[in-house]
Amino acid sequence: MNVVSIRRWLFVISAIVIIPGIISLAIPPTIKPGIEFTSGSVLNLTFVEPVEESAIRTQLTVLGHPDAVVQKLGSKSVLIRTKLLKEAPRNAVNEVGERELIEQTISDKVGSIEASQFDSTSPIVAVETVRNSAIAVGVAAIGILIYITWAFRNIPNPFRYGGAAIVALIHDLLVVVGIFSILGKVIGLEVNAMFIVGLLTVLGYSVNDTIVVFDRIRENLKKYSKISILDISNTSTNETLSRTLITSVTTLLALFSIYIFGGEILSGFSFAMIIGVIVGTYSSIFVATPILNYTKVNQKTVLKEDQEIN
């Protein structure tokens, strides 16, 4: 498979996938944030007897919380995520807060509660979470660039390898975030803290595949010094293709299992990872290497070799 020769078509395909997401990101709201990014409350209830999620959702809807996330942690334990619950006024005697009202109603209508744990995220903490998440993604990208540049320091222009890997990572991020933005507008898919975890994991997974291809290019450059860099890149990509595809397929099988059986809490993480693994596999083969060679064909010596081959 001659990947480098069709690099322009590959760039067009990537643009077709990325542009709808960018358009969606430009239309407010950019994404639909979860309670970790907007503030909210988490209520962990343990019941005396096993309960059904549907019964709890019904009562939450009646109480004015139709968007609440309900996740069973076991036959008797349930995790409830809602918008920030209001507390009862301090001097109120006969009034109860929203948390107490939820617990009382569920206990009466669904089943007796044995124990409960409650936690809230204020708007200030939510803003800080957004900022820290953006910093985490940025620091990860810079760290990857530095590491790849250092790892390929014995090859001329090692920064080019790091730069090509970062372009592939940006490509993956735009696709994943763009899809979440579109689905947030269409079906109300929320972005939560687990999505950020999935996004950071995607960065690591994607760059791992890219480094495998680049490392094989480095080995073949030493082995075949008289062959064009374009031919070496195609050879290296084909040599690592089966390994990349097998790794991705086995990873996807595990992720689909988590998405199906992991419940609503892990759905954001697993869905982001599923998209990221598919896109990361594509970018490590069809984006990173063509980007690397696109910069190289602008050099006179390599351009001459390319013309002689063709």
Coordinates of N, CA and C in Angstrom, one line a residue, residues 38-263:
T38 N -20.3 22.2 35.1 CA -21.3 23.3 35.3 C -21.8 23.4 36.8
S39 N -21.3 22.5 37.6 CA -21.7 22.4 39.0 C -22.9 21.4 39.1
G40 N -23.0 20.7 40.2 CA -24.0 19.6 40.4 C -23.8 18.9 41.7
S41 N -24.6 17.9 41.9 CA -24.6 17.1 43.1 C -24.6 15.6 42.8
V42 N -24.0 14.9 43.7 CA -23.9 13.4 43.6 C -24.4 12.8 44.9
L43 N -25.3 11.9 44.7 CA -26.0 11.2 45.9 C -25.8 9.7 45.7
N44 N -25.1 9.1 46.7 CA -24.9 7.7 46.7 C -25.8 7.0 47.7
L45 N -26.8 6.2 47.2 CA -27.7 5.6 48.1 C -27.5 4.1 48.2
T46 N -27.6 3.6 49.4 CA -27.6 2.1 49.7 C -28.9 1.7 50.2
F47 N -29.6 0.8 49.6 CA -30.9 0.3 50.0 C -30.9 -1.0 50.8
V48 N -32.0 -1.2 51.5 CA -32.1 -2.4 52.3 C -32.3 -3.6 51.4
E49 N -33.1 -3.4 50.4 CA -33.4 -4.4 49.4 C -33.0 -3.9 48.0
P50 N -32.8 -4.9 47.0 CA -32.5 -4.5 45.7 C -33.6 -3.6 45.1
V51 N -33.2 -2.6 44.2 CA -34.2 -1.7 43.6 C -33.9 -1.6 42.1
E52 N -34.9 -1.0 41.4 CA -34.7 -0.8 39.9 C -34.4 0.6 39.6
E53 N -33.5 0.8 38.6 CA -33.2 2.2 38.2 C -34.4 2.9 37.6
S54 N -35.2 2.2 36.9 CA -36.4 2.9 36.3 C -37.3 3.5 37.3
A55 N -37.5 2.8 38.4 CA -38.3 3.4 39.5 C -37.8 4.6 40.1
I56 N -36.4 4.6 40.3 CA -35.8 5.8 40.8 C -35.8 7.0 39.8
R57 N -35.6 6.7 38.5 CA -35.7 7.7 37.5 C -37.1 8.4 37.5
T58 N -38.1 7.5 37.6 CA -39.5 8.0 37.6 C -39.7 9.0 38.7
Q59 N -39.3 8.7 39.9 CA -39.5 9.6 41.1 C -38.7 10.9 40.9
L60 N -37.5 10.8 40.3 CA -36.7 12.0 40.1 C -37.3 12.9 39.1
T61 N -38.0 12.3 38.1 CA -38.7 13.1 37.1 C -39.8 13.8 37.7
V62 N -40.6 13.1 38.6 CA -41.7 13.7 39.3 C -41.2 14.9 40.2
L63 N -40.0 14.8 40.7 CA -39.5 15.8 41.6 C -38.8 16.9 40.9
G64 N -38.8 16.9 39.5 CA -38.3 18.0 38.7 C -36.8 17.8 38.3
H65 N -36.3 16.5 38.3 CA -35.0 16.3 37.9 C -34.9 15.2 36.8
P66 N -35.5 15.5 35.6 CA -35.6 14.5 34.5 C -34.2 14.3 33.9
D67 N -33.3 15.2 34.1 CA -31.9 15.0 33.5 C -31.0 14.3 34.4
A68 N -31.4 13.8 35.6 CA -30.6 13.2 36.5 C -30.0 11.9 35.9
V69 N -28.7 11.6 36.2 CA -28.1 10.4 35.8 C -28.2 9.3 37.0
V70 N -28.7 8.2 36.7 CA -28.8 7.1 37.7 C -28.0 5.9 37.3
Q71 N -27.1 5.5 38.2 CA -26.2 4.4 37.9 C -26.2 3.4 39.0
K72 N -26.5 2.2 38.7 CA -26.5 1.1 39.7 C -25.0 0.7 40.0
L73 N -24.6 0.7 41.2 CA -23.3 0.2 41.6 C -23.3 -1.2 42.1
G74 N -24.5 -1.7 42.3 CA -24.7 -3.1 42.8 C -26.2 -3.3 42.9
S75 N -26.6 -4.4 43.4 CA -28.0 -4.7 43.5 C -28.7 -3.8 44.5
K76 N -27.9 -3.2 45.5 CA -28.6 -2.4 46.5 C -28.0 -1.0 46.5
S77 N -27.0 -0.7 45.7 CA -26.4 0.7 45.7 C -26.7 1.4 44.4
V78 N -27.0 2.7 44.5 CA -27.3 3.5 43.3 C -26.6 4.9 43.5
L79 N -26.0 5.3 42.3 CA -25.4 6.6 42.3 C -26.3 7.6 41.5
I80 N -26.6 8.7 42.0 CA -27.5 9.7 41.4 C -26.7 11.0 41.2
R81 N -26.7 11.5 39.9 CA -26.1 12.7 39.6 C -27.1 13.7 39.1
T82 N -27.2 14.9 39.8 CA -28.2 15.9 39.4 C -27.6 17.2 39.3
K83 N -28.4 18.2 38.9 CA -27.9 19.6 39.0 C -27.8 20.0 40.5
L84 N -27.1 21.1 40.7 CA -26.9 21.5 42.1 C -28.2 21.5 42.9
L85 N -28.3 20.7 44.0 CA -29.5 20.7 44.8 C -29.5 21.8 45.8
K86 N -30.6 22.4 46.0 CA -30.8 23.5 46.9 C -31.0 23.0 48.3
E87 N -30.3 23.7 49.3 CA -30.5 23.3 50.7 C -31.6 24.1 51.3
A88 N -32.1 23.6 52.4 CA -33.2 24.3 53.1 C -32.7 25.5 53.8
P89 N -33.5 26.6 53.8 CA -33.0 27.8 54.5 C -32.6 27.5 56.0
R90 N -31.6 28.2 56.5 CA -31.1 27.8 57.8 C -32.2 28.0 58.9
N91 N -33.0 29.0 58.8 CA -34.0 29.3 59.9 C -35.3 28.6 59.6
A92 N -35.4 27.8 58.5 CA -36.7 27.2 58.2 C -36.9 26.0 59.2
V93 N -38.1 25.9 59.6 CA -38.5 24.8 60.5 C -39.2 23.7 59.8
N94 N -40.1 24.0 59.0 CA -40.9 22.9 58.3 C -40.5 22.7 56.9
E95 N -39.4 23.3 56.4 CA -38.9 23.1 55.0 C -37.7 22.2 55.0
V96 N -37.6 21.4 53.9 CA -36.5 20.5 53.8 C -35.8 20.9 52.4
G97 N -34.5 20.5 52.4 CA -33.8 20.8 51.1 C -34.1 19.7 50.1
E98 N -33.7 20.0 48.8 CA -34.0 19.1 47.7 C -33.3 17.7 48.0
R99 N -32.2 17.7 48.6 CA -31.6 16.4 48.8 C -32.4 15.5 49.8
E100 N -32.9 16.2 50.9 CA -33.7 15.4 51.8 C -35.0 15.0 51.2
L101 N -35.6 15.9 50.3 CA -36.9 15.6 49.6 C -36.7 14.4 48.7
I102 N -35.5 14.3 48.0 CA -35.3 13.2 47.1 C -35.1 11.9 47.9
E103 N -34.4 11.9 49.0 CA -34.2 10.7 49.8 C -35.5 10.3 50.4
Q104 N -36.3 11.2 50.9 CA -37.5 10.8 51.5 C -38.5 10.2 50.5
T105 N -38.6 10.8 49.4 CA -39.5 10.3 48.3 C -39.1 9.0 47.8
I106 N -37.8 8.8 47.5 CA -37.3 7.5 47.1 C -37.5 6.4 48.1
S107 N -37.3 6.8 49.4 CA -37.4 5.8 50.5 C -38.9 5.4 50.6
D108 N -39.8 6.3 50.4 CA -41.2 6.0 50.5 C -41.8 5.2 49.3
K109 N -41.3 5.7 48.1 CA -41.9 5.1 46.9 C -41.2 3.9 46.3
V110 N -39.8 3.9 46.5 CA -39.0 2.9 45.9 C -38.5 1.8 46.8
G111 N -37.9 2.2 47.9 CA -37.4 1.2 48.9 C -36.7 1.9 50.0
S112 N -36.6 1.3 51.2 CA -36.0 1.9 52.3 C -34.5 2.1 52.1
I113 N -34.0 3.3 52.5 CA -32.6 3.6 52.3 C -31.8 3.3 53.6
E114 N -30.8 2.5 53.5 CA -30.0 2.1 54.6 C -28.9 3.1 54.9
A115 N -28.3 3.7 53.9 CA -27.2 4.7 54.1 C -27.1 5.6 52.9
S116 N -26.6 6.8 53.1 CA -26.5 7.7 51.9 C -25.2 8.5 52.1
Q117 N -24.6 8.9 51.0 CA -23.5 9.8 50.9 C -23.8 10.9 49.9
F118 N -23.4 12.1 50.2 CA -23.8 13.3 49.4 C -22.5 14.2 49.1
D119 N -22.4 14.7 47.9 CA -21.3 15.6 47.5 C -21.8 16.5 46.5
S120 N -21.3 17.8 46.5 CA -21.7 18.8 45.6 C -20.5 19.4 44.9
T121 N -20.7 19.9 43.7 CA -19.6 20.6 43.0 C -20.2 22.1 42.7
S122 N -19.5 23.0 43.3 CA -19.9 24.4 43.2 C -19.6 25.0 41.8
P123 N -20.2 26.1 41.4 CA -19.8 26.7 40.1 C -18.3 27.0 40.0
I124 N -17.7 27.5 41.1 CA -16.3 27.9 41.1 C -15.4 26.7 40.9
V125 N -15.7 25.6 41.5 CA -15.0 24.3 41.3 C -15.1 23.8 39.9
A126 N -16.3 24.0 39.3 CA -16.6 23.5 38.0 C -15.7 24.3 37.0
V127 N -15.6 25.6 37.2 CA -14.8 26.5 36.3 C -13.3 26.0 36.4
E128 N -12.9 25.7 37.6 CA -11.5 25.3 37.8 C -11.3 23.9 37.1
T129 N -12.3 23.1 37.2 CA -12.2 21.8 36.5 C -12.0 21.9 35.0
V130 N -12.7 22.8 34.4 CA -12.6 23.1 33.0 C -11.2 23.6 32.7
R131 N -10.7 24.5 33.5 CA -9.3 25.1 33.3 C -8.3 24.0 33.4
N132 N -8.4 23.2 34.5 CA -7.4 22.1 34.7 C -7.4 21.1 33.6
S133 N -8.6 20.8 33.1 CA -8.7 19.8 32.0 C -8.0 20.3 30.7
A134 N -8.2 21.6 30.4 CA -7.5 22.2 29.2 C -6.0 22.2 29.4
I135 N -5.6 22.5 30.7 CA -4.1 22.5 30.9 C -3.6 21.1 30.8
A136 N -4.3 20.1 31.3 CA -3.8 18.7 31.3 C -3.6 18.2 29.8
V137 N -4.6 18.6 29.0 CA -4.5 18.2 27.5 C -3.3 18.9 26.9
G138 N -3.1 20.2 27.2 CA -2.0 21.0 26.6 C -0.6 20.5 27.1
V139 N -0.5 20.2 28.4 CA 0.8 19.7 29.0 C 1.1 18.3 28.4
A140 N 0.1 17.5 28.2 CA 0.3 16.2 27.6 C 0.8 16.3 26.2
A141 N 0.3 17.2 25.4 CA 0.7 17.4 24.0 C 2.2 17.9 23.9
I142 N 2.5 18.9 24.8 CA 3.9 19.4 24.9 C 4.8 18.3 25.3
G143 N 4.5 17.5 26.3 CA 5.3 16.4 26.8 C 5.6 15.4 25.7
I144 N 4.6 15.1 24.9 CA 4.7 14.2 23.8 C 5.7 14.7 22.7
L145 N 5.5 16.0 22.4 CA 6.4 16.6 21.4 C 7.9 16.6 21.9
I146 N 8.1 16.9 23.1 CA 9.5 16.9 23.7 C 10.0 15.5 23.7
Y147 N 9.2 14.5 24.1 CA 9.7 13.1 24.2 C 10.1 12.6 22.8
I148 N 9.2 12.8 21.8 CA 9.5 12.2 20.5 C 10.7 12.9 19.9
T149 N 10.8 14.2 20.1 CA 12.0 14.9 19.6 C 13.3 14.4 20.2
W150 N 13.2 14.1 21.5 CA 14.4 13.5 22.2 C 14.7 12.1 21.7
A151 N 13.6 11.3 21.6 CA 13.8 9.9 21.2 C 14.4 9.7 19.8
F152 N 14.1 10.7 19.0 CA 14.6 10.6 17.6 C 15.8 11.6 17.4
R153 N 16.5 11.9 18.4 CA 17.6 12.9 18.4 C 18.7 12.5 17.5
N154 N 18.9 11.2 17.2 CA 20.0 10.8 16.4 C 19.7 10.8 14.9
I155 N 18.5 11.2 14.6 CA 18.1 11.4 13.2 C 18.1 12.8 12.8
P156 N 18.5 13.2 11.6 CA 18.4 14.6 11.2 C 17.0 15.2 11.4
N157 N 16.9 16.4 11.9 CA 15.7 17.1 12.1 C 14.6 16.3 12.9
P158 N 15.0 15.9 14.1 CA 14.1 15.1 14.9 C 12.8 15.8 15.3
F159 N 12.9 17.1 15.3 CA 11.7 17.9 15.6 C 10.5 17.6 14.6
R160 N 10.9 17.3 13.4 CA 9.9 17.0 12.4 C 9.0 15.8 12.8
Y161 N 9.7 14.8 13.4 CA 8.9 13.6 13.8 C 7.9 14.0 14.9
G162 N 8.4 14.8 15.9 CA 7.5 15.2 17.0 C 6.4 16.1 16.4
G163 N 6.7 17.0 15.5 CA 5.7 17.9 14.9 C 4.7 17.1 14.2
A164 N 5.1 16.0 13.4 CA 4.1 15.2 12.7 C 3.2 14.5 13.6
A165 N 3.8 14.0 14.7 CA 3.0 13.3 15.7 C 1.9 14.2 16.4
I166 N 2.3 15.5 16.6 CA 1.4 16.4 17.2 C 0.3 16.8 16.3
V167 N 0.6 16.9 15.0 CA -0.4 17.2 14.0 C -1.4 16.0 14.0
A168 N -0.9 14.8 14.1 CA -1.9 13.7 14.1 C -2.7 13.7 15.4
L169 N -2.1 14.1 16.5 CA -2.9 14.2 17.8 C -4.0 15.3 17.7
I170 N -3.6 16.4 17.1 CA -4.6 17.5 16.9 C -5.7 17.0 16.0
H171 N -5.4 16.3 15.0 CA -6.4 15.7 14.1 C -7.3 14.8 14.9
D172 N -6.8 13.9 15.8 CA -7.6 13.0 16.6 C -8.5 13.8 17.6
L173 N -7.9 14.8 18.2 CA -8.7 15.6 19.2 C -9.9 16.3 18.5
L174 N -9.6 16.9 17.4 CA -10.7 17.6 16.6 C -11.8 16.7 16.2
V175 N -11.5 15.5 15.8 CA -12.5 14.5 15.4 C -13.3 14.1 16.6
V176 N -12.7 13.7 17.7 CA -13.4 13.2 18.9 C -14.2 14.4 19.5
V177 N -13.7 15.5 19.7 CA -14.4 16.6 20.3 C -15.5 17.1 19.4
G178 N -15.2 17.1 18.1 CA -16.2 17.5 17.1 C -17.4 16.5 17.1
I179 N -17.2 15.2 17.2 CA -18.3 14.3 17.2 C -19.1 14.5 18.5
F180 N -18.5 14.7 19.6 CA -19.2 14.9 20.9 C -20.0 16.2 20.8
S181 N -19.5 17.2 20.1 CA -20.2 18.5 19.9 C -21.4 18.3 19.1
I182 N -21.3 17.5 18.0 CA -22.5 17.3 17.2 C -23.5 16.5 17.9
L183 N -23.1 15.4 18.6 CA -24.0 14.5 19.3 C -24.6 15.3 20.5
G184 N -23.9 16.2 21.1 CA -24.5 17.0 22.2 C -25.7 17.8 21.7
K185 N -25.6 18.3 20.5 CA -26.7 19.1 19.9 C -27.8 18.2 19.4
V186 N -27.5 17.0 18.9 CA -28.5 16.1 18.3 C -29.2 15.3 19.4
I187 N -28.5 14.6 20.3 CA -29.1 13.7 21.2 C -28.8 14.1 22.7
G188 N -28.2 15.2 22.9 CA -27.9 15.7 24.3 C -26.8 15.0 24.9
L189 N -25.8 14.5 24.2 CA -24.7 13.8 24.8 C -23.8 14.8 25.6
E190 N -23.6 14.4 26.9 CA -22.8 15.3 27.7 C -21.3 15.0 27.8
V191 N -20.6 16.0 28.1 CA -19.1 15.9 28.3 C -18.9 16.0 29.8
N192 N -18.3 14.9 30.4 CA -18.0 15.0 31.8 C -16.5 14.7 32.1
A193 N -16.2 14.5 33.4 CA -14.8 14.3 33.7 C -14.2 13.0 33.1
M194 N -15.1 12.0 33.0 CA -14.6 10.7 32.4 C -14.3 10.9 30.9
F195 N -14.9 11.9 30.2 CA -14.6 12.2 28.9 C -13.2 12.7 28.8
I196 N -12.8 13.6 29.7 CA -11.4 14.1 29.7 C -10.4 13.0 29.9
V197 N -10.7 12.1 30.8 CA -9.9 10.9 31.1 C -9.7 10.1 29.8
G198 N -10.8 9.9 29.1 CA -10.8 9.2 27.8 C -10.0 9.9 26.8
L199 N -10.1 11.3 26.8 CA -9.4 12.1 25.8 C -7.9 12.0 26.0
L200 N -7.4 12.0 27.3 CA -6.0 11.9 27.6 C -5.5 10.5 27.2
T201 N -6.4 9.5 27.5 CA -6.0 8.1 27.1 C -5.8 8.0 25.6
V202 N -6.7 8.7 24.9 CA -6.6 8.6 23.4 C -5.3 9.2 22.9
L203 N -4.9 10.3 23.6 CA -3.6 10.9 23.2 C -2.5 9.9 23.3
G204 N -2.4 9.2 24.5 CA -1.4 8.2 24.7 C -1.5 7.0 23.7
Y205 N -2.7 6.6 23.5 CA -2.8 5.4 22.5 C -2.4 5.8 21.1
S206 N -2.9 7.0 20.7 CA -2.6 7.4 19.3 C -1.1 7.6 19.1
V207 N -0.5 8.3 20.0 CA 1.0 8.5 19.8 C 1.8 7.2 19.9
N208 N 1.3 6.3 20.7 CA 2.0 5.0 20.7 C 2.0 4.3 19.3
D209 N 0.9 4.3 18.6 CA 0.9 3.7 17.3 C 1.8 4.5 16.3
T210 N 1.7 5.9 16.5 CA 2.6 6.7 15.6 C 4.0 6.4 15.8
I211 N 4.4 6.3 17.1 CA 5.9 6.1 17.4 C 6.3 4.7 16.9
V212 N 5.4 3.7 16.9 CA 5.8 2.4 16.3 C 6.1 2.5 14.8
V213 N 5.3 3.3 14.1 CA 5.6 3.5 12.7 C 6.9 4.3 12.5
F214 N 7.1 5.4 13.3 CA 8.2 6.2 13.1 C 9.5 5.5 13.5
D215 N 9.4 4.6 14.5 CA 10.6 3.8 14.9 C 11.0 2.9 13.9
R216 N 10.0 2.3 13.2 CA 10.4 1.4 12.1 C 11.0 2.2 10.9
I217 N 10.5 3.4 10.7 CA 11.2 4.3 9.7 C 12.6 4.6 10.1
R218 N 12.9 4.9 11.3 CA 14.2 5.1 11.8 C 15.1 3.9 11.6
E219 N 14.6 2.7 11.9 CA 15.4 1.5 11.7 C 15.7 1.3 10.2
N220 N 14.7 1.5 9.3 CA 14.9 1.2 7.9 C 15.8 2.3 7.3
L221 N 15.8 3.5 7.8 CA 16.7 4.5 7.3 C 18.2 4.1 7.4
K222 N 18.5 3.4 8.5 CA 19.8 2.9 8.8 C 20.1 1.7 7.9
K223 N 19.1 0.9 7.7 CA 19.3 -0.3 6.9 C 19.3 -0.1 5.4
Y224 N 18.5 0.8 4.9 CA 18.4 1.1 3.5 C 18.8 2.5 3.2
S225 N 20.1 2.8 3.3 CA 20.5 4.2 3.1 C 20.4 4.7 1.7
K226 N 20.3 3.8 0.7 CA 20.3 4.3 -0.7 C 18.9 4.3 -1.2
I227 N 17.9 4.0 -0.4 CA 16.5 4.0 -0.9 C 15.8 5.3 -0.5
S228 N 14.9 5.8 -1.3 CA 14.2 7.0 -1.1 C 13.5 6.9 0.2
I229 N 13.4 8.1 0.9 CA 12.7 8.2 2.2 C 11.2 7.9 2.0
L230 N 10.7 8.2 0.8 CA 9.3 7.9 0.5 C 9.0 6.4 0.4
D231 N 9.9 5.7 -0.2 CA 9.8 4.2 -0.2 C 10.0 3.6 1.1
I232 N 10.9 4.1 1.9 CA 11.2 3.6 3.3 C 9.9 3.8 4.1
S233 N 9.3 5.0 4.0 CA 8.1 5.3 4.8 C 6.9 4.3 4.4
N234 N 6.8 4.0 3.1 CA 5.7 3.1 2.7 C 6.0 1.7 3.2
T235 N 7.3 1.3 3.1 CA 7.7 0.0 3.6 C 7.5 -0.2 5.1
S236 N 7.9 0.8 5.8 CA 7.7 0.8 7.3 C 6.2 0.8 7.7
T237 N 5.4 1.5 7.0 CA 4.0 1.5 7.3 C 3.4 0.2 7.1
N238 N 3.7 -0.5 6.0 CA 3.2 -1.8 5.7 C 3.7 -2.9 6.6
E239 N 4.9 -2.7 7.1 CA 5.5 -3.7 8.0 C 4.8 -3.6 9.4
T240 N 4.3 -2.5 9.8 CA 3.7 -2.3 11.1 C 2.2 -2.3 11.0
L241 N 1.6 -2.5 9.8 CA 0.2 -2.3 9.6 C -0.6 -3.4 10.3
S242 N -0.1 -4.7 10.2 CA -0.9 -5.8 10.8 C -0.8 -5.6 12.4
R243 N 0.3 -5.2 12.9 CA 0.4 -5.0 14.3 C -0.5 -4.0 14.8
T244 N -0.6 -2.8 14.1 CA -1.5 -1.7 14.4 C -2.9 -2.1 14.4
L245 N -3.3 -2.9 13.4 CA -4.7 -3.2 13.2 C -5.2 -4.3 14.3
I246 N -4.3 -5.2 14.5 CA -4.6 -6.3 15.5 C -4.8 -5.6 16.9
T247 N -3.8 -4.8 17.3 CA -3.9 -4.1 18.6 C -5.2 -3.3 18.7
S248 N -5.5 -2.6 17.6 CA -6.7 -1.7 17.7 C -8.0 -2.5 17.8
V249 N -8.1 -3.6 17.1 CA -9.3 -4.5 17.1 C -9.5 -5.1 18.5
T250 N -8.4 -5.6 19.1 CA -8.5 -6.2 20.4 C -8.9 -5.1 21.5
T251 N -8.3 -3.9 21.3 CA -8.7 -2.8 22.2 C -10.1 -2.4 22.1
L252 N -10.6 -2.4 20.8 CA -12.0 -2.0 20.6 C -13.0 -3.1 21.2
L253 N -12.6 -4.3 21.2 CA -13.5 -5.4 21.7 C -13.7 -5.1 23.2
A254 N -12.6 -4.8 23.9 CA -12.7 -4.5 25.4 C -13.5 -3.2 25.6
L255 N -13.3 -2.2 24.8 CA -14.0 -0.9 25.0 C -15.5 -1.1 24.7
F256 N -15.9 -1.9 23.7 CA -17.3 -2.1 23.4 C -17.9 -2.8 24.6
S257 N -17.2 -3.7 25.3 CA -17.7 -4.4 26.4 C -17.9 -3.4 27.6
I258 N -17.0 -2.5 27.8 CA -17.2 -1.5 28.8 C -18.3 -0.6 28.5
Y259 N -18.5 -0.2 27.2 CA -19.6 0.7 26.9 C -20.9 0.0 27.1
I260 N -21.0 -1.3 26.8 CA -22.3 -2.0 26.9 C -22.6 -2.4 28.3
F261 N -21.6 -2.8 29.0 CA -21.9 -3.4 30.4 C -21.4 -2.4 31.5
G262 N -20.7 -1.4 31.2 CA -20.1 -0.6 32.2 C -21.0 0.4 32.8
G263 N -22.2 0.7 32.3 CA -23.1 1.6 32.8 C -22.9 3.0 32.3

